[in-house]
Amino acid sequence: MRNVIIIGSGAAGLTAAIYTSRANLSPLLIEGKEPGGQLTLTTDVENFPGFPNGIMGPELMDTIRKQAERFGTEFVFGEVTKVDLGTRPFSVHFGEQSEQCGALIISTGASARLLGLDAERRLMGHGVSVCATCDGFFFKDQEIAVVGGGDSAMEEALFLTKYARKVSVIHRRDKLRASKIMQDKAFRNEKVDFIWDSTVVDLHENGTNELAGISIQNLKTKKTERRDVTGLFVAIGHTPNTQLFQGQLELDVAGYIVTKGGNTQTSVPGVFAAGDVADHVYRQAITAAGTGCMAAIDAERWLESQE
Ligand code: NAP
């Protein structure tokens, strides 16, 4: 039986691995289908402390992974297909294997919803982004677009006005889903304009594989027009990766794992959650790493209390 199993290899899972391995708990980390998590979808990360000149997202994750390896974390590639949290030790099934553990740390993250366009993933970090806080800085004085009509889209659009010359919000209906207060802020901002009843149907690249424009279709008139924006922020919501835990852990209405205020304990004692899987507010690499550290310390103390 393992002391600790960590599911997920983003900033939260890898940080939990550093802490639990340094505590001699010999953690097993199951990497999941997107090793390195959401940061592998970004390019420059300029707001992670300790890197005054910035660092590429995939490189940052690789560095944290090496740090966890150094202290003896055991990594396995694979996707968890089933967990049994009803009895202790907990069981975790992946591939043809299953393992048991005394404490489980869940850091399966959340996935930004994407539009499903051909070039969307390829241009991620090259003009297409799912995080204004991360990438807004790179669009100083440029014309950019935000897709979505919810609070996230308004928040992203307003944040981006700090840098961009103009921000066009493209929404598939003629009414926003966002709260009234966020709508009012966006309507009042002179840099924000709205393209209603419309959807992005194509992305155009320049010769160096950077976004150079988008095609927008009006869903009522069916007319398509091109806009030469250099940035496209997709803000159509996130989906927490919690399907595995439905019916076993308390989730909120949006599907995020509920943790006790102030720590990472879930509704099942001995099961801890860290990173975006339990956070729809901050969603930053550094907050994920921070809660990964918390989960490791919570798990260590919990195991001690069980001995
Ligand atoms: P959301 O409320 O689910 O809004 C998603 C938006 O994206 C909707 O306007 C939706 O259009 C649109 N959309 C969804 N799929 C699309 C697609 N395939 N193509 C084009 N458009 C698509 O998600 P969210 O804005 O991320 O907010 C999530 C939760 O966090 C909400 O409860 C929100 O209030 C909260 N939040 C609050 C704040 C704040 O208070 N400051 C900030 C961020 C988030 P339809 O409207 O047509 O469905």
CSV table of C-alpha atoms and ligand atoms in Angstrom, one decimal:
chain,number,residue,atom,x,y,z
A,1,MET,CA,0.0,0.0,0.0
A,2,ARG,CA,1.2,3.5,-0.8
A,3,ASN,CA,1.3,6.3,1.7
A,4,VAL,CA,0.1,8.9,-0.8
A,5,ILE,CA,-1.1,8.8,-4.4
A,6,ILE,CA,-1.3,12.1,-6.3
A,7,ILE,CA,-3.5,12.3,-9.4
A,8,GLY,CA,-2.5,15.0,-11.9
A,9,SER,CA,0.8,16.5,-12.9
A,10,GLY,CA,0.1,20.2,-13.2
A,11,ALA,CA,1.5,22.8,-10.8
A,12,ALA,CA,-0.6,21.6,-7.9
A,13,GLY,CA,0.2,17.9,-8.3
A,14,LEU,CA,3.9,18.4,-8.9
A,15,THR,CA,4.3,20.7,-5.9
A,16,ALA,CA,2.4,18.2,-3.7
A,17,ALA,CA,4.9,15.6,-5.0
A,18,ILE,CA,7.9,17.8,-4.0
A,19,TYR,CA,6.5,18.2,-0.4
A,20,THR,CA,5.3,14.6,0.1
A,21,SER,CA,8.6,13.1,-1.2
A,22,ARG,CA,10.7,15.4,1.0
A,23,ALA,CA,8.5,14.2,3.9
A,24,ASN,CA,9.6,10.6,3.0
A,25,LEU,CA,6.1,9.6,2.0
A,26,SER,CA,7.3,8.1,-1.3
A,27,PRO,CA,4.4,9.4,-3.3
A,28,LEU,CA,3.2,7.8,-6.5
A,29,LEU,CA,2.1,10.5,-9.1
A,30,ILE,CA,-0.2,9.5,-11.9
A,31,GLU,CA,0.3,12.0,-14.7
A,32,GLY,CA,-3.0,12.0,-16.6
A,33,LYS,CA,-3.6,12.5,-20.2
A,34,GLU,CA,-2.2,16.0,-20.4
A,35,PRO,CA,1.2,15.8,-18.5
A,36,GLY,CA,2.2,19.2,-17.1
A,37,GLY,CA,-1.4,20.5,-17.2
A,38,GLN,CA,-2.7,23.7,-18.5
A,39,LEU,CA,0.7,25.5,-18.3
A,40,THR,CA,1.9,23.3,-21.2
A,41,LEU,CA,-0.7,25.3,-23.3
A,42,THR,CA,1.0,28.6,-22.6
A,43,THR,CA,4.3,30.1,-23.9
A,44,ASP,CA,5.9,32.8,-21.7
A,45,VAL,CA,5.0,32.8,-18.0
A,46,GLU,CA,6.1,36.1,-16.5
A,47,ASN,CA,4.3,36.1,-13.2
A,48,PHE,CA,5.7,33.0,-11.5
A,49,PRO,CA,7.9,34.2,-8.8
A,50,GLY,CA,11.6,33.4,-9.1
A,51,PHE,CA,11.9,33.9,-12.9
A,52,PRO,CA,12.7,37.6,-13.4
A,53,ASN,CA,13.1,37.1,-17.1
A,54,GLY,CA,10.0,34.8,-17.4
A,55,ILE,CA,10.0,31.2,-18.4
A,56,MET,CA,8.2,29.1,-21.0
A,57,GLY,CA,5.2,27.2,-19.5
A,58,PRO,CA,6.3,23.7,-20.5
A,59,GLU,CA,9.9,24.4,-19.3
A,60,LEU,CA,8.5,25.6,-15.9
A,61,MET,CA,6.6,22.3,-15.5
A,62,ASP,CA,9.6,20.3,-16.5
A,63,THR,CA,11.7,22.1,-13.9
A,64,ILE,CA,9.1,21.5,-11.1
A,65,ARG,CA,8.9,17.8,-12.3
A,66,LYS,CA,12.7,17.4,-12.0
A,67,GLN,CA,12.5,18.8,-8.5
A,68,ALA,CA,9.9,16.2,-7.5
A,69,GLU,CA,11.9,13.5,-9.1
A,70,ARG,CA,15.0,14.5,-7.2
A,71,PHE,CA,13.3,13.7,-3.9
A,72,GLY,CA,12.1,10.3,-5.1
A,73,THR,CA,8.6,10.8,-6.5
A,74,GLU,CA,7.6,7.8,-8.6
A,75,PHE,CA,5.8,8.9,-11.8
A,76,VAL,CA,3.5,6.8,-13.9
A,77,PHE,CA,2.0,7.7,-17.2
A,78,GLY,CA,-1.6,6.8,-17.4
A,79,GLU,CA,-5.1,8.0,-16.9
A,80,VAL,CA,-7.1,7.1,-13.8
A,81,THR,CA,-10.3,5.3,-14.8
A,82,LYS,CA,-11.8,4.7,-11.4
A,83,VAL,CA,-11.3,5.5,-7.8
A,84,ASP,CA,-12.9,3.9,-4.7
A,85,LEU,CA,-13.1,6.3,-1.9
A,86,GLY,CA,-15.8,4.5,0.1
A,87,THR,CA,-13.3,2.4,2.1
A,88,ARG,CA,-9.8,2.9,3.4
A,89,PRO,CA,-7.2,2.3,2.0
A,90,PHE,CA,-8.5,4.1,-1.1
A,91,SER,CA,-8.2,2.3,-4.4
A,92,VAL,CA,-7.0,4.0,-7.6
A,93,HIS,CA,-7.3,2.2,-10.9
A,94,PHE,CA,-5.3,3.2,-14.0
A,95,GLY,CA,-4.6,1.3,-17.2
A,96,GLU,CA,-4.5,-2.4,-16.2
A,97,GLN,CA,-3.2,-1.6,-12.7
A,98,SER,CA,-4.7,-0.6,-9.4
A,99,GLU,CA,-3.0,0.8,-6.3
A,100,GLN,CA,-4.1,1.5,-2.8
A,101,CYS,CA,-3.2,4.5,-0.6
A,102,GLY,CA,-3.6,5.9,2.8
A,103,ALA,CA,-4.1,9.5,1.6
A,104,LEU,CA,-5.1,10.7,-1.8
A,105,ILE,CA,-4.3,14.1,-3.3
A,106,ILE,CA,-6.5,15.1,-6.3
A,107,SER,CA,-5.0,17.7,-8.6
A,108,THR,CA,-6.7,16.8,-11.9
A,109,GLY,CA,-7.2,20.5,-12.8
A,110,ALA,CA,-9.8,22.1,-15.0
A,111,SER,CA,-9.9,22.4,-18.7
A,112,ALA,CA,-10.7,25.6,-20.5
A,113,ARG,CA,-13.5,25.1,-22.9
A,114,LEU,CA,-12.4,25.7,-26.4
A,115,LEU,CA,-14.3,26.6,-29.6
A,116,GLY,CA,-13.2,23.4,-31.4
A,117,LEU,CA,-11.5,25.2,-34.4
A,118,ASP,CA,-8.8,23.4,-36.3
A,119,ALA,CA,-5.9,25.8,-35.5
A,120,GLU,CA,-7.0,26.7,-32.0
A,121,ARG,CA,-4.6,24.4,-30.1
A,122,ARG,CA,-1.8,25.0,-32.5
A,123,LEU,CA,-2.1,28.8,-32.0
A,124,MET,CA,-2.5,28.5,-28.2
A,125,GLY,CA,0.2,30.8,-26.9
A,126,HIS,CA,0.7,32.2,-30.4
A,127,GLY,CA,-2.1,34.7,-30.4
A,128,VAL,CA,-4.8,32.4,-28.9
A,129,SER,CA,-5.1,32.3,-25.2
A,130,VAL,CA,-7.4,31.2,-22.4
A,131,CYS,CA,-6.0,33.4,-19.7
A,132,ALA,CA,-5.8,37.2,-19.9
A,133,THR,CA,-3.9,37.5,-16.6
A,134,CYS,CA,-1.2,35.3,-18.1
A,135,ASP,CA,-1.0,36.7,-21.6
A,136,GLY,CA,-2.6,40.1,-21.7
A,137,PHE,CA,0.7,41.9,-21.3
A,138,PHE,CA,1.8,40.6,-24.7
A,139,PHE,CA,-0.9,42.5,-26.5
A,140,LYS,CA,0.1,46.1,-25.8
A,141,ASP,CA,-1.6,48.5,-28.2
A,142,GLN,CA,-3.0,45.8,-30.3
A,143,GLU,CA,-6.6,44.9,-31.5
A,144,ILE,CA,-7.8,41.8,-29.9
A,145,ALA,CA,-11.1,39.8,-29.4
A,146,VAL,CA,-12.7,37.9,-26.5
A,147,VAL,CA,-15.2,35.2,-27.1
A,148,GLY,CA,-18.0,34.6,-24.6
A,149,GLY,CA,-20.8,36.4,-22.8
A,150,GLY,CA,-20.3,35.4,-19.2
A,151,ASP,CA,-18.6,37.0,-16.2
A,152,SER,CA,-15.2,35.5,-17.3
A,153,ALA,CA,-15.4,37.1,-20.7
A,154,MET,CA,-16.3,40.5,-19.2
A,155,GLU,CA,-13.5,40.2,-16.7
A,156,GLU,CA,-11.0,39.2,-19.3
A,157,ALA,CA,-12.2,42.0,-21.7
A,158,LEU,CA,-11.9,44.6,-19.0
A,159,PHE,CA,-8.5,43.4,-17.9
A,160,LEU,CA,-7.3,43.4,-21.4
A,161,THR,CA,-8.2,47.0,-21.9
A,162,LYS,CA,-5.2,47.9,-19.7
A,163,TYR,CA,-3.0,46.8,-22.6
A,164,ALA,CA,-4.9,46.5,-25.9
A,165,ARG,CA,-6.0,49.4,-28.1
A,166,LYS,CA,-9.4,47.8,-28.7
A,167,VAL,CA,-11.1,44.7,-27.4
A,168,SER,CA,-14.1,43.2,-29.3
A,169,VAL,CA,-16.3,40.9,-27.3
A,170,ILE,CA,-17.9,38.3,-29.6
A,171,HIS,CA,-21.0,36.7,-28.2
A,172,ARG,CA,-23.3,34.1,-29.8
A,173,ARG,CA,-26.5,35.7,-28.6
A,174,ASP,CA,-27.7,39.3,-28.3
A,175,LYS,CA,-27.8,39.2,-24.5
A,176,LEU,CA,-24.9,38.7,-22.1
A,177,ARG,CA,-25.0,36.0,-19.4
A,178,ALA,CA,-22.7,38.1,-17.2
A,179,SER,CA,-23.9,39.7,-14.0
A,180,LYS,CA,-25.4,43.2,-14.4
A,181,ILE,CA,-22.5,44.9,-12.6
A,182,MET,CA,-19.9,43.3,-15.0
A,183,GLN,CA,-22.1,44.1,-18.0
A,184,ASP,CA,-22.3,47.7,-17.0
A,185,LYS,CA,-18.6,48.0,-16.5
A,186,ALA,CA,-18.0,46.5,-19.9
A,187,PHE,CA,-20.6,48.7,-21.6
A,188,ARG,CA,-19.0,51.8,-20.0
A,189,ASN,CA,-15.5,51.0,-21.1
A,190,GLU,CA,-14.7,52.9,-24.3
A,191,LYS,CA,-12.1,50.4,-25.5
A,192,VAL,CA,-14.7,47.5,-25.5
A,193,ASP,CA,-17.1,46.9,-28.3
A,194,PHE,CA,-19.6,44.1,-28.9
A,195,ILE,CA,-20.2,41.8,-31.9
A,196,TRP,CA,-23.6,40.2,-31.2
A,197,ASP,CA,-25.1,37.0,-32.5
A,198,SER,CA,-21.8,35.9,-33.8
A,199,THR,CA,-19.3,33.1,-33.6
A,200,VAL,CA,-15.7,32.7,-34.6
A,201,VAL,CA,-15.6,30.2,-37.5
A,202,ASP,CA,-11.9,30.4,-38.6
A,203,LEU,CA,-8.5,31.5,-37.5
A,204,HIS,CA,-5.8,32.9,-39.8
A,205,GLU,CA,-2.1,32.8,-39.3
A,206,ASN,CA,0.8,34.9,-40.6
A,207,GLY,CA,4.0,33.4,-42.0
A,208,THR,CA,5.4,32.8,-38.6
A,209,ASN,CA,2.5,30.8,-37.2
A,210,GLU,CA,1.1,33.7,-35.2
A,211,LEU,CA,-2.6,34.6,-35.2
A,212,ALA,CA,-3.2,37.4,-37.8
A,213,GLY,CA,-7.0,37.4,-38.0
A,214,ILE,CA,-10.3,35.7,-37.4
A,215,SER,CA,-13.4,35.0,-39.4
A,216,ILE,CA,-16.6,35.8,-37.6
A,217,GLN,CA,-20.0,34.6,-38.8
A,218,ASN,CA,-23.2,36.4,-37.9
A,219,LEU,CA,-25.6,33.6,-36.9
A,220,LYS,CA,-28.7,35.5,-38.0
A,221,THR,CA,-27.6,36.8,-41.4
A,222,LYS,CA,-25.0,34.0,-42.0
A,223,LYS,CA,-22.6,36.6,-43.3
A,224,THR,CA,-18.9,36.1,-42.5
A,225,GLU,CA,-16.4,38.9,-42.1
A,226,ARG,CA,-12.7,38.9,-41.3
A,227,ARG,CA,-11.2,40.9,-38.5
A,228,ASP,CA,-7.4,41.4,-38.3
A,229,VAL,CA,-7.0,40.8,-34.6
A,230,THR,CA,-3.7,39.6,-33.3
A,231,GLY,CA,-5.1,38.2,-30.1
A,232,LEU,CA,-8.1,35.9,-29.4
A,233,PHE,CA,-9.1,35.2,-25.8
A,234,VAL,CA,-11.5,32.2,-25.5
A,235,ALA,CA,-13.5,32.8,-22.3
A,236,ILE,CA,-16.4,30.4,-22.6
A,237,GLY,CA,-16.0,28.7,-19.3
A,238,HIS,CA,-13.9,25.9,-17.7
A,239,THR,CA,-14.8,22.3,-16.9
A,240,PRO,CA,-13.3,20.9,-13.7
A,241,ASN,CA,-11.9,17.4,-14.3
A,242,THR,CA,-14.0,15.7,-11.6
A,243,GLN,CA,-16.1,13.1,-13.5
A,244,LEU,CA,-14.2,10.4,-11.6
A,245,PHE,CA,-15.3,11.7,-8.2
A,246,GLN,CA,-19.0,12.2,-8.9
A,247,GLY,CA,-21.1,10.6,-6.2
A,248,GLN,CA,-18.0,10.0,-4.0
A,249,LEU,CA,-16.9,13.5,-3.1
A,250,GLU,CA,-18.9,16.7,-2.5
A,251,LEU,CA,-18.8,18.9,-5.6
A,252,ASP,CA,-20.3,22.4,-6.0
A,253,VAL,CA,-23.0,23.2,-8.6
A,254,ALA,CA,-20.3,23.8,-11.2
A,255,GLY,CA,-18.6,20.5,-10.5
A,256,TYR,CA,-15.6,21.8,-8.5
A,257,ILE,CA,-14.5,19.8,-5.5
A,258,VAL,CA,-15.6,21.4,-2.2
A,259,THR,CA,-12.8,21.8,0.3
A,260,LYS,CA,-13.1,22.8,3.9
A,261,GLY,CA,-12.4,26.5,4.3
A,262,GLY,CA,-8.7,27.2,5.0
A,263,ASN,CA,-7.4,23.7,4.1
A,264,THR,CA,-7.5,21.2,1.3
A,265,GLN,CA,-9.6,18.5,3.0
A,266,THR,CA,-12.5,17.2,0.9
A,267,SER,CA,-15.7,15.7,2.2
A,268,VAL,CA,-13.9,12.3,2.6
A,269,PRO,CA,-11.3,12.3,5.4
A,270,GLY,CA,-7.9,11.5,3.9
A,271,VAL,CA,-8.7,12.8,0.4
A,272,PHE,CA,-7.3,16.3,-0.4
A,273,ALA,CA,-7.8,18.5,-3.4
A,274,ALA,CA,-5.4,21.1,-4.8
A,275,GLY,CA,-5.3,23.5,-7.7
A,276,ASP,CA,-7.9,24.4,-10.3
A,277,VAL,CA,-10.0,21.2,-9.6
A,278,ALA,CA,-11.1,23.0,-6.4
A,279,ASP,CA,-10.6,26.7,-7.5
A,280,HIS,CA,-12.7,28.5,-10.0
A,281,VAL,CA,-11.6,31.9,-8.7
A,282,TYR,CA,-7.9,32.4,-8.9
A,283,ARG,CA,-6.7,29.7,-11.4
A,284,GLN,CA,-3.1,30.8,-11.4
A,285,ALA,CA,0.0,28.6,-11.5
A,286,ILE,CA,1.3,30.0,-8.2
A,287,THR,CA,-2.0,29.5,-6.4
A,288,ALA,CA,-2.2,25.9,-7.7
A,289,ALA,CA,1.4,25.3,-6.5
A,290,GLY,CA,0.4,26.9,-3.2
A,291,THR,CA,-2.6,24.6,-2.6
A,292,GLY,CA,-0.4,21.7,-3.8
A,293,CYS,CA,1.9,22.4,-0.9
A,294,MET,CA,-1.1,22.7,1.5
A,295,ALA,CA,-2.5,19.4,0.4
A,296,ALA,CA,0.9,17.7,1.0
A,297,ILE,CA,1.1,19.1,4.5
A,298,ASP,CA,-2.5,18.2,5.2
A,299,ALA,CA,-2.0,14.7,3.9
A,300,GLU,CA,1.2,14.2,6.0
A,301,ARG,CA,-0.5,15.4,9.2
A,302,TRP,CA,-3.6,13.3,8.5
A,303,LEU,CA,-1.4,10.1,8.0
A,304,GLU,CA,0.4,10.9,11.2
A,305,SER,CA,-2.9,11.2,13.1
A,306,GLN,CA,-4.0,7.8,11.8
A,307,GLU,CA,-0.9,6.0,13.1
B,1,NAP,P1,-20.4,30.9,-18.0
B,1,NAP,O1,-21.1,31.7,-17.0
B,1,NAP,O2,-20.8,29.5,-18.2
B,1,NAP,O3,-20.4,31.6,-19.4
B,1,NAP,C1,-19.9,31.1,-20.6
B,1,NAP,C2,-20.2,32.0,-21.7
B,1,NAP,O4,-19.6,31.4,-22.9
B,1,NAP,C3,-21.7,32.1,-22.0
B,1,NAP,O5,-22.0,33.5,-22.4
B,1,NAP,C4,-21.9,31.2,-23.2
B,1,NAP,O6,-22.9,31.6,-24.1
B,1,NAP,C5,-20.6,31.2,-23.9
B,1,NAP,N1,-20.3,30.0,-24.6
B,1,NAP,C6,-20.3,28.7,-24.1
B,1,NAP,N2,-19.9,27.8,-25.0
B,1,NAP,C7,-19.7,28.5,-26.1
B,1,NAP,C8,-19.3,28.2,-27.4
B,1,NAP,N3,-19.0,26.9,-27.8
B,1,NAP,N4,-19.1,29.1,-28.4
B,1,NAP,C9,-19.4,30.4,-28.0
B,1,NAP,N5,-19.8,30.9,-26.8
B,1,NAP,C10,-19.9,29.9,-25.9
B,1,NAP,O7,-18.8,30.8,-17.7
B,1,NAP,P2,-17.8,31.9,-17.0
B,1,NAP,O8,-18.1,33.2,-17.6
B,1,NAP,O9,-16.5,31.2,-17.0
B,1,NAP,O10,-18.3,31.9,-15.5
B,1,NAP,C11,-18.3,30.7,-14.7
B,1,NAP,C12,-18.8,31.0,-13.3
B,1,NAP,O11,-17.8,31.8,-12.6
B,1,NAP,C13,-20.1,31.9,-13.3
B,1,NAP,O12,-20.9,31.5,-12.2
B,1,NAP,C14,-19.6,33.3,-13.1
B,1,NAP,O13,-20.6,34.1,-12.5
B,1,NAP,C15,-18.4,33.1,-12.2
B,1,NAP,N6,-17.4,34.2,-12.4
B,1,NAP,C16,-17.6,35.3,-11.7
B,1,NAP,C17,-16.7,36.4,-11.8
B,1,NAP,C18,-16.9,37.6,-11.1
B,1,NAP,O14,-17.9,37.8,-10.4
B,1,NAP,N7,-16.0,38.6,-11.1
B,1,NAP,C19,-15.7,36.3,-12.8
B,1,NAP,C20,-15.6,35.1,-13.5
B,1,NAP,C21,-16.4,34.1,-13.3
B,1,NAP,P3,-24.5,31.6,-23.7
B,1,NAP,O15,-24.6,32.8,-22.8
B,1,NAP,O16,-25.2,31.8,-24.9
B,1,NAP,O17,-24.7,30.3,-23.0
